PDB file of C-alpha atoms in Angstrom:
ATOM      1  CA  MET A   1      -1.431 -25.894 -14.186  1.00  0.00           C
ATOM      2  CA  GLN A   2      -1.034 -27.458 -10.831  1.00  0.00           C
ATOM      3  CA  ALA A   3       1.075 -24.529  -9.818  1.00  0.00           C
ATOM      4  CA  LEU A   4      -1.693 -22.017 -10.681  1.00  0.00           C
ATOM      5  CA  TYR A   5      -4.138 -24.935  -8.277  1.00  0.00           C
ATOM      6  CA  VAL A   6      -1.346 -24.232  -5.586  1.00  0.00           C
ATOM      7  CA  TYR A   7      -1.845 -20.454  -5.671  1.00  0.00           C
ATOM      8  CA  VAL A   8      -5.454 -20.347  -5.815  1.00  0.00           C
ATOM      9  CA  ILE A   9      -5.832 -22.841  -2.731  1.00  0.00           C
ATOM     10  CA  VAL A  10      -2.938 -20.910  -0.790  1.00  0.00           C
ATOM     11  CA  GLY A  11      -4.508 -17.385  -0.831  1.00  0.00           C
ATOM     12  CA  ALA A  12      -8.306 -18.565  -0.579  1.00  0.00           C
ATOM     13  CA  VAL A  13      -7.194 -20.353   2.673  1.00  0.00           C
ATOM     14  CA  LEU A  14      -5.080 -17.542   4.078  1.00  0.00           C
ATOM     15  CA  ALA A  15      -7.776 -14.758   3.137  1.00  0.00           C
ATOM     16  CA  GLY A  16     -10.677 -16.978   4.068  1.00  0.00           C
ATOM     17  CA  PHE A  17      -8.887 -17.293   7.676  1.00  0.00           C
ATOM     18  CA  VAL A  18      -8.598 -13.496   7.702  1.00  0.00           C
ATOM     19  CA  GLN A  19     -11.917 -12.658   6.534  1.00  0.00           C
ATOM     20  CA  GLY A  20     -13.738 -14.812   9.011  1.00  0.00           C
ATOM     21  CA  LEU A  21     -11.825 -13.267  12.015  1.00  0.00           C
ATOM     22  CA  SER A  22     -12.687  -9.742  10.417  1.00  0.00           C
ATOM     23  CA  GLY A  23     -15.229  -9.763   8.844  1.00  0.00           C
ATOM     24  CA  PHE A  24     -13.924  -8.447   5.597  1.00  0.00           C
ATOM     25  CA  ALA A  25     -10.640  -8.525   3.480  1.00  0.00           C
ATOM     26  CA  PHE A  26     -10.705 -11.796   1.821  1.00  0.00           C
ATOM     27  CA  GLY A  27     -10.077  -9.580  -1.643  1.00  0.00           C
ATOM     28  CA  LEU A  28      -7.254  -7.522  -0.331  1.00  0.00           C
ATOM     29  CA  VAL A  29      -5.415 -10.899   1.168  1.00  0.00           C
ATOM     30  CA  ALA A  30      -6.140 -13.164  -1.556  1.00  0.00           C
ATOM     31  CA  MET A  31      -5.141 -10.683  -4.193  1.00  0.00           C
ATOM     32  CA  SER A  32      -1.935  -9.984  -2.535  1.00  0.00           C
ATOM     33  CA  VAL A  33      -1.351 -13.398  -3.035  1.00  0.00           C
ATOM     34  CA  TRP A  34      -2.892 -14.332  -6.766  1.00  0.00           C
ATOM     35  CA  ALA A  35      -1.384 -10.880  -8.445  1.00  0.00           C
ATOM     36  CA  TRP A  36       1.688 -12.299  -8.791  1.00  0.00           C
ATOM     37  CA  THR A  37       0.742 -15.244 -10.824  1.00  0.00           C
ATOM     38  CA  LEU A  38      -3.362 -14.913 -11.636  1.00  0.00           C
ATOM     39  CA  GLU A  39      -4.918 -12.254 -14.888  1.00  0.00           C
ATOM     40  CA  PRO A  40      -5.873  -9.278 -12.907  1.00  0.00           C
ATOM     41  CA  GLN A  41      -9.645 -10.179 -14.227  1.00  0.00           C
ATOM     42  CA  LEU A  42      -9.127 -13.648 -13.112  1.00  0.00           C
ATOM     43  CA  ALA A  43      -7.994 -12.366  -9.580  1.00  0.00           C
ATOM     44  CA  ALA A  44     -10.908  -9.937  -9.723  1.00  0.00           C
ATOM     45  CA  VAL A  45     -13.424 -12.571 -10.247  1.00  0.00           C
ATOM     46  CA  LEU A  46     -12.038 -15.528  -7.719  1.00  0.00           C
ATOM     47  CA  ALA A  47     -11.363 -13.058  -4.906  1.00  0.00           C
ATOM     48  CA  LEU A  48     -15.299 -11.469  -5.560  1.00  0.00           C
ATOM     49  CA  PHE A  49     -16.344 -15.082  -5.353  1.00  0.00           C
ATOM     50  CA  GLY A  50     -14.600 -16.078  -2.724  1.00  0.00           C
ATOM     51  CA  ALA A  51     -15.518 -13.181  -0.347  1.00  0.00           C
ATOM     52  CA  LEU A  52     -19.149 -13.796  -1.041  1.00  0.00           C
ATOM     53  CA  THR A  53     -18.704 -17.301  -0.278  1.00  0.00           C
ATOM     54  CA  GLY A  54     -17.132 -16.462   3.097  1.00  0.00           C
ATOM     55  CA  GLN A  55     -19.497 -13.777   3.983  1.00  0.00           C
ATOM     56  CA  VAL A  56     -21.861 -16.175   3.783  1.00  0.00           C
ATOM     57  CA  ILE A  57     -20.052 -19.108   5.526  1.00  0.00           C
ATOM     58  CA  ALA A  58     -19.557 -16.024   8.636  1.00  0.00           C
ATOM     59  CA  ALA A  59     -23.429 -14.905   8.388  1.00  0.00           C
ATOM     60  CA  ILE A  60     -24.664 -18.332   9.653  1.00  0.00           C
ATOM     61  CA  THR A  61     -21.656 -18.695  11.856  1.00  0.00           C
ATOM     62  CA  VAL A  62     -21.451 -15.116  13.848  1.00  0.00           C
ATOM     63  CA  ARG A  63     -24.653 -14.100  13.731  1.00  0.00           C
ATOM     64  CA  ARG A  64     -25.287 -10.335  15.158  1.00  0.00           C
ATOM     65  CA  ALA A  65     -28.128  -8.217  15.877  1.00  0.00           C
ATOM     66  CA  PHE A  66     -27.913  -4.859  14.016  1.00  0.00           C
ATOM     67  CA  ASP A  67     -29.782  -1.868  13.843  1.00  0.00           C
ATOM     68  CA  LYS A  68     -30.765  -1.503  10.205  1.00  0.00           C
ATOM     69  CA  SER A  69     -30.780   2.275  10.642  1.00  0.00           C
ATOM     70  CA  LEU A  70     -27.366   1.993  10.706  1.00  0.00           C
ATOM     71  CA  LEU A  71     -26.902  -0.487   7.763  1.00  0.00           C
ATOM     72  CA  TRP A  72     -29.206   0.903   4.641  1.00  0.00           C
ATOM     73  CA  PRO A  73     -27.366   4.355   4.606  1.00  0.00           C
ATOM     74  CA  PHE A  74     -24.351   2.360   3.459  1.00  0.00           C
ATOM     75  CA  VAL A  75     -26.726  -0.428   1.466  1.00  0.00           C
ATOM     76  CA  LEU A  76     -28.061   2.065  -0.358  1.00  0.00           C
ATOM     77  CA  GLY A  77     -25.182   3.916  -1.656  1.00  0.00           C
ATOM     78  CA  GLY A  78     -23.445   0.646  -2.134  1.00  0.00           C
ATOM     79  CA  LEU A  79     -26.374  -0.309  -5.152  1.00  0.00           C
ATOM     80  CA  VAL A  80     -25.426   2.598  -6.648  1.00  0.00           C
ATOM     81  CA  GLY A  81     -21.231   2.045  -6.710  1.00  0.00           C
ATOM     82  CA  VAL A  82     -21.843  -1.473  -7.288  1.00  0.00           C
ATOM     83  CA  PRO A  83     -22.596  -1.365 -11.288  1.00  0.00           C
ATOM     84  CA  PHE A  84     -20.049   1.266 -11.538  1.00  0.00           C
ATOM     85  CA  GLY A  85     -17.246  -0.630 -10.223  1.00  0.00           C
ATOM     86  CA  VAL A  86     -18.201  -3.936 -12.689  1.00  0.00           C
ATOM     87  CA  TRP A  87     -18.214  -1.236 -15.748  1.00  0.00           C
ATOM     88  CA  LEU A  88     -14.895   0.204 -14.397  1.00  0.00           C
ATOM     89  CA  LEU A  89     -13.081  -3.060 -14.021  1.00  0.00           C
ATOM     90  CA  PRO A  90     -12.063  -3.375 -17.866  1.00  0.00           C
ATOM     91  CA  HIS A  91     -11.252  -0.122 -17.855  1.00  0.00           C
ATOM     92  CA  LEU A  92      -8.662   0.366 -14.696  1.00  0.00           C
ATOM     93  CA  ASP A  93      -5.007   0.237 -14.694  1.00  0.00           C
ATOM     94  CA  LEU A  94      -5.111  -2.205 -11.706  1.00  0.00           C
ATOM     95  CA  VAL A  95      -1.351  -1.706 -10.932  1.00  0.00           C
ATOM     96  CA  VAL A  96      -2.485   2.189  -9.937  1.00  0.00           C
ATOM     97  CA  PHE A  97      -5.492   1.085  -7.976  1.00  0.00           C
ATOM     98  CA  LYS A  98      -3.313  -1.517  -5.619  1.00  0.00           C
ATOM     99  CA  VAL A  99      -0.354   1.720  -5.473  1.00  0.00           C
ATOM    100  CA  CYS A 100      -3.071   4.693  -4.534  1.00  0.00           C
ATOM    101  CA  LEU A 101      -5.220   2.079  -2.254  1.00  0.00           C
ATOM    102  CA  GLY A 102      -1.595   0.349  -0.816  1.00  0.00           C
ATOM    103  CA  THR A 103      -0.377   3.671  -0.130  1.00  0.00           C
ATOM    104  CA  LEU A 104      -3.469   5.236   1.937  1.00  0.00           C
ATOM    105  CA  LEU A 105      -3.741   1.928   4.148  1.00  0.00           C
ATOM    106  CA  VAL A 106       0.168   2.172   4.711  1.00  0.00           C
ATOM    107  CA  LEU A 107       0.085   5.476   5.708  1.00  0.00           C
ATOM    108  CA  TRP A 108      -3.330   5.838   7.508  1.00  0.00           C
ATOM    109  CA  CYS A 109      -3.729   2.830   9.845  1.00  0.00           C
ATOM    110  CA  PRO A 110      -0.340   2.345  11.566  1.00  0.00           C
ATOM    111  CA  ALA A 111      -1.175   6.275  12.709  1.00  0.00           C
ATOM    112  CA  MET A 112      -4.801   5.017  14.091  1.00  0.00           C
ATOM    113  CA  LEU A 113      -2.834   1.906  15.717  1.00  0.00           C
ATOM    114  CA  MET A 114      -0.339   4.216  17.540  1.00  0.00           C
ATOM    115  CA  SER A 115      -2.819   6.708  18.623  1.00  0.00           C
ATOM    116  CA  GLN A 116      -3.791   5.683  22.092  1.00  0.00           C
ATOM    117  CA  HIS A 117      -7.422   7.613  21.606  1.00  0.00           C
ATOM    118  CA  LEU A 118      -8.690   7.076  17.709  1.00  0.00           C
ATOM    119  CA  PRO A 119     -10.553  10.288  16.290  1.00  0.00           C
ATOM    120  CA  LYS A 120     -14.074  10.048  16.253  1.00  0.00           C
ATOM    121  CA  ILE A 121     -15.716  11.249  13.129  1.00  0.00           C
ATOM    122  CA  THR A 122     -19.428  12.637  14.274  1.00  0.00           C
ATOM    123  CA  PHE A 123     -20.069  14.583  11.356  1.00  0.00           C
ATOM    124  CA  GLY A 124     -21.801  13.916   7.908  1.00  0.00           C
ATOM    125  CA  GLY A 125     -24.244  11.481   9.627  1.00  0.00           C
ATOM    126  CA  ARG A 126     -26.360   8.962   7.048  1.00  0.00           C
ATOM    127  CA  VAL A 127     -24.953  10.859   4.128  1.00  0.00           C
ATOM    128  CA  ALA A 128     -21.690  10.264   4.459  1.00  0.00           C
ATOM    129  CA  ASP A 129     -22.303   6.533   5.527  1.00  0.00           C
ATOM    130  CA  GLY A 130     -24.177   6.394   1.999  1.00  0.00           C
ATOM    131  CA  ILE A 131     -21.168   8.329   0.091  1.00  0.00           C
ATOM    132  CA  VAL A 132     -18.408   5.548   2.046  1.00  0.00           C
ATOM    133  CA  GLY A 133     -20.985   2.887   1.152  1.00  0.00           C
ATOM    134  CA  THR A 134     -20.928   3.957  -2.938  1.00  0.00           C
ATOM    135  CA  ILE A 135     -17.054   3.817  -2.694  1.00  0.00           C
ATOM    136  CA  GLY A 136     -17.351   0.179  -0.861  1.00  0.00           C
ATOM    137  CA  GLY A 137     -19.820  -0.853  -3.596  1.00  0.00           C
ATOM    138  CA  ALA A 138     -17.722   0.381  -6.609  1.00  0.00           C
ATOM    139  CA  MET A 139     -14.439  -1.605  -4.745  1.00  0.00           C
ATOM    140  CA  ALA A 140     -17.244  -4.633  -4.669  1.00  0.00           C
ATOM    141  CA  GLY A 141     -17.750  -4.465  -8.483  1.00  0.00           C
ATOM    142  CA  ILE A 142     -13.518  -4.108  -9.214  1.00  0.00           C
ATOM    143  CA  GLY A 143     -12.726  -7.395  -6.925  1.00  0.00           C
ATOM    144  CA  GLY A 144     -14.440  -8.172  -4.091  1.00  0.00           C
ATOM    145  CA  PHE A 145     -12.901  -5.145  -1.910  1.00  0.00           C
ATOM    146  CA  SER A 146     -16.241  -3.778  -0.721  1.00  0.00           C
ATOM    147  CA  GLY A 147     -15.207  -3.693   3.133  1.00  0.00           C
ATOM    148  CA  THR A 148     -12.087  -2.164   3.030  1.00  0.00           C
ATOM    149  CA  ILE A 149     -13.153   1.779   2.913  1.00  0.00           C
ATOM    150  CA  PRO A 150     -16.359   1.421   5.162  1.00  0.00           C
ATOM    151  CA  THR A 151     -14.484  -0.794   7.515  1.00  0.00           C
ATOM    152  CA  LEU A 152     -11.863   1.951   8.308  1.00  0.00           C
ATOM    153  CA  TRP A 153     -15.351   4.369   8.058  1.00  0.00           C
ATOM    154  CA  CYS A 154     -16.571   2.299  11.199  1.00  0.00           C
ATOM    155  CA  THR A 155     -13.661   2.562  13.053  1.00  0.00           C
ATOM    156  CA  LEU A 156     -13.021   6.121  12.851  1.00  0.00           C
ATOM    157  CA  ARG A 157     -17.041   6.440  13.506  1.00  0.00           C
ATOM    158  CA  GLY A 158     -16.255   4.779  16.851  1.00  0.00           C
ATOM    159  CA  PHE A 159     -18.602   2.173  16.657  1.00  0.00           C
ATOM    160  CA  GLN A 160     -18.339  -0.790  19.433  1.00  0.00           C
ATOM    161  CA  ARG A 161     -17.025  -4.132  17.993  1.00  0.00           C
ATOM    162  CA  ASP A 162     -20.415  -6.397  17.546  1.00  0.00           C
ATOM    163  CA  THR A 163     -22.006  -3.190  16.025  1.00  0.00           C
ATOM    164  CA  GLN A 164     -18.946  -2.987  13.365  1.00  0.00           C
ATOM    165  CA  ARG A 165     -19.146  -6.911  12.660  1.00  0.00           C
ATOM    166  CA  ALA A 166     -22.678  -6.609  11.793  1.00  0.00           C
ATOM    167  CA  VAL A 167     -22.803  -3.680   9.591  1.00  0.00           C
ATOM    168  CA  ILE A 168     -19.599  -4.691   7.563  1.00  0.00           C
ATOM    169  CA  GLN A 169     -21.285  -8.231   7.052  1.00  0.00           C
ATOM    170  CA  ASN A 170     -24.258  -7.755   5.943  1.00  0.00           C
ATOM    171  CA  PHE A 171     -23.374  -4.434   3.752  1.00  0.00           C
ATOM    172  CA  ASN A 172     -20.387  -6.817   2.395  1.00  0.00           C
ATOM    173  CA  LEU A 173     -22.999  -9.642   1.951  1.00  0.00           C
ATOM    174  CA  SER A 174     -25.378  -7.476   0.055  1.00  0.00           C
ATOM    175  CA  MET A 175     -22.747  -5.378  -2.140  1.00  0.00           C
ATOM    176  CA  LEU A 176     -20.817  -8.804  -2.751  1.00  0.00           C
ATOM    177  CA  MET A 177     -23.887 -10.697  -3.942  1.00  0.00           C
ATOM    178  CA  VAL A 178     -25.179  -7.467  -6.502  1.00  0.00           C
ATOM    179  CA  ALA A 179     -21.469  -7.415  -8.103  1.00  0.00           C
ATOM    180  CA  PHE A 180     -21.155 -11.258  -8.705  1.00  0.00           C
ATOM    181  CA  THR A 181     -24.805 -11.525  -9.960  1.00  0.00           C
ATOM    182  CA  ILE A 182     -23.804  -8.533 -12.631  1.00  0.00           C
ATOM    183  CA  HIS A 183     -20.520 -10.023 -13.235  1.00  0.00           C
ATOM    184  CA  LEU A 184     -22.506 -13.576 -13.983  1.00  0.00           C
ATOM    185  CA  PHE A 185     -24.693 -11.574 -16.148  1.00  0.00           C
ATOM    186  CA  SER A 186     -22.465  -9.196 -18.027  1.00  0.00           C
ATOM    187  CA  GLY A 187     -20.813 -12.401 -19.053  1.00  0.00           C
ATOM    188  CA  SER A 188     -17.272 -11.527 -17.337  1.00  0.00           C
ATOM    189  CA  ILE A 189     -17.265 -15.103 -15.861  1.00  0.00           C
ATOM    190  CA  VAL A 190     -16.670 -17.467 -18.551  1.00  0.00           C
ATOM    191  CA  PRO A 191     -17.212 -21.565 -17.711  1.00  0.00           C
ATOM    192  CA  SER A 192     -13.470 -21.684 -17.953  1.00  0.00           C
ATOM    193  CA  MET A 193     -13.450 -19.692 -14.442  1.00  0.00           C
ATOM    194  CA  VAL A 194     -15.962 -22.488 -13.105  1.00  0.00           C
ATOM    195  CA  PRO A 195     -13.183 -25.286 -12.038  1.00  0.00           C
ATOM    196  CA  LEU A 196     -11.152 -22.428 -10.063  1.00  0.00           C
ATOM    197  CA  LEU A 197     -14.674 -20.766  -8.553  1.00  0.00           C
ATOM    198  CA  GLY A 198     -15.250 -24.409  -7.160  1.00  0.00           C
ATOM    199  CA  LEU A 199     -11.368 -25.017  -6.382  1.00  0.00           C
ATOM    200  CA  VAL A 200     -11.960 -21.340  -3.873  1.00  0.00           C
ATOM    201  CA  ALA A 201     -15.156 -22.425  -2.660  1.00  0.00           C
ATOM    202  CA  LEU A 202     -13.935 -25.664  -1.153  1.00  0.00           C
ATOM    203  CA  ALA A 203     -10.455 -23.759  -0.024  1.00  0.00           C
ATOM    204  CA  VAL A 204     -12.397 -20.946   2.097  1.00  0.00           C
ATOM    205  CA  ALA A 205     -14.769 -23.116   3.761  1.00  0.00           C
ATOM    206  CA  VAL A 206     -12.745 -24.387   7.276  1.00  0.00           C
ATOM    207  CA  PRO A 207     -10.299 -21.284   7.013  1.00  0.00           C
ATOM    208  CA  VAL A 208     -13.324 -18.810   7.268  1.00  0.00           C
ATOM    209  CA  LEU A 209     -15.246 -20.838  10.519  1.00  0.00           C
ATOM    210  CA  LEU A 210     -11.774 -21.313  12.356  1.00  0.00           C
ATOM    211  CA  GLY A 211     -11.252 -17.434  11.876  1.00  0.00           C
ATOM    212  CA  ALA A 212     -14.908 -17.177  13.119  1.00  0.00           C
ATOM    213  CA  ARG A 213     -14.324 -18.884  16.135  1.00  0.00           C
ATOM    214  CA  LEU A 214     -11.673 -16.813  17.163  1.00  0.00           C
ATOM    215  CA  TYR A 215     -13.273 -13.823  16.942  1.00  0.00           C
ATOM    216  CA  ILE A 216     -15.688 -14.637  19.348  1.00  0.00           C
ATOM    217  CA  GLY A 217     -13.087 -14.828  21.807  1.00  0.00           C
ATOM    218  CA  ILE A 218     -11.535 -11.515  21.021  1.00  0.00           C
ATOM    219  CA  SER A 219     -11.468  -7.946  23.341  1.00  0.00           C
ATOM    220  CA  GLU A 220     -13.026  -5.039  21.488  1.00  0.00           C
ATOM    221  CA  THR A 221      -8.916  -3.696  21.804  1.00  0.00           C
ATOM    222  CA  ALA A 222      -7.708  -6.754  20.005  1.00  0.00           C
ATOM    223  CA  PHE A 223     -10.242  -6.718  17.469  1.00  0.00           C
ATOM    224  CA  ARG A 224      -9.410  -3.070  17.200  1.00  0.00           C
ATOM    225  CA  LYS A 225      -5.515  -3.847  16.045  1.00  0.00           C
ATOM    226  CA  ILE A 226      -6.191  -7.015  14.319  1.00  0.00           C
ATOM    227  CA  VAL A 227      -8.534  -4.605  12.143  1.00  0.00           C
ATOM    228  CA  LEU A 228      -5.868  -2.007  11.450  1.00  0.00           C
ATOM    229  CA  SER A 229      -3.022  -4.754  11.874  1.00  0.00           C
ATOM    230  CA  LEU A 230      -4.753  -6.026   8.866  1.00  0.00           C
ATOM    231  CA  LEU A 231      -5.388  -3.172   6.856  1.00  0.00           C
ATOM    232  CA  THR A 232      -2.012  -1.941   7.046  1.00  0.00           C
ATOM    233  CA  ALA A 233      -0.461  -5.571   5.919  1.00  0.00           C
ATOM    234  CA  SER A 234      -2.590  -5.613   3.332  1.00  0.00           C
ATOM    235  CA  GLY A 235      -1.768  -2.398   2.108  1.00  0.00           C
ATOM    236  CA  ILE A 236       1.823  -3.063   2.346  1.00  0.00           C
ATOM    237  CA  ALA A 237       1.184  -6.262   0.496  1.00  0.00           C
ATOM    238  CA  MET A 238      -0.554  -4.151  -2.581  1.00  0.00           C
ATOM    239  CA  LEU A 239       2.448  -1.788  -2.588  1.00  0.00           C
ATOM    240  CA  ALA A 240       5.281  -4.892  -2.940  1.00  0.00           C
ATOM    241  CA  SER A 241       3.359  -6.528  -5.902  1.00  0.00           C
ATOM    242  CA  ALA A 242       2.122  -2.815  -7.623  1.00  0.00           C
ATOM    243  CA  VAL A 243       5.096  -1.035  -7.077  1.00  0.00           C
ATOM    244  CA  PRO A 244       7.706  -2.782  -9.092  1.00  0.00           C
ATOM    245  CA  ALA A 245       4.715  -3.374 -11.983  1.00  0.00           C
ATOM    246  CA  LEU A 246       4.897   0.535 -12.132  1.00  0.00           C
ATOM    247  CA  MET A 247       8.489   0.576 -11.993  1.00  0.00           C
ATOM    248  CA  LEU A 248       8.836  -1.569 -14.974  1.00  0.00           C
ATOM    249  CA  ARG A 249       7.065   0.655 -17.014  1.00  0.00           C
ATOM    250  CA  SER A 250       8.881   3.823 -16.888  1.00  0.00           C
TER     251      SER A 250
END
């Protein structure tokens, strides 16, 4: 049991710092640690709660004005996606899911990182933003991964650092609150999880603040590199935990 607590704390501390710095990626970082020891359902709930806690703290600490016209398509689409993600979680093969998502991140993000001039997507408008929001909402229900695809999309859209941070921060906060509420009322959060949820909340608090403080001092270019590097590292960690499990099946 003590080893379990250690793994939970380590995952929450690392993920909290990354989330405070980048505005997303709690679920990706935490799951890369917890996937080795925690049951998938428990890891998903803890990742969701930790991401929500971190977003609340970061929203208070790093406030950024945002354009509501940019945000609402993501949120509207996300509200459609969250219930689907919550429903899908018990039926989803998390190993296959992590292999697919990890492969996407490992192939796409380094290419963007090495490019001197990122391709800027201008087509699709608000409809495309809403579709991306739906995907993010579904991934919030699956395990708190709400920010991954929308962050990648905002980077391709060419959003400025503070604009991207504001959109992702408010989108994540909205989706994670809805997803956690649905999980709570659906009965997937049982009393035995409460001590671990409290442990995650305590472990996240300081690292999120430290990450948010570091964010304030970084440049536009550095922020882009950090975001893409984190997405790449998260993809590698996902593949490292999922590929061996997939190979054992065969």
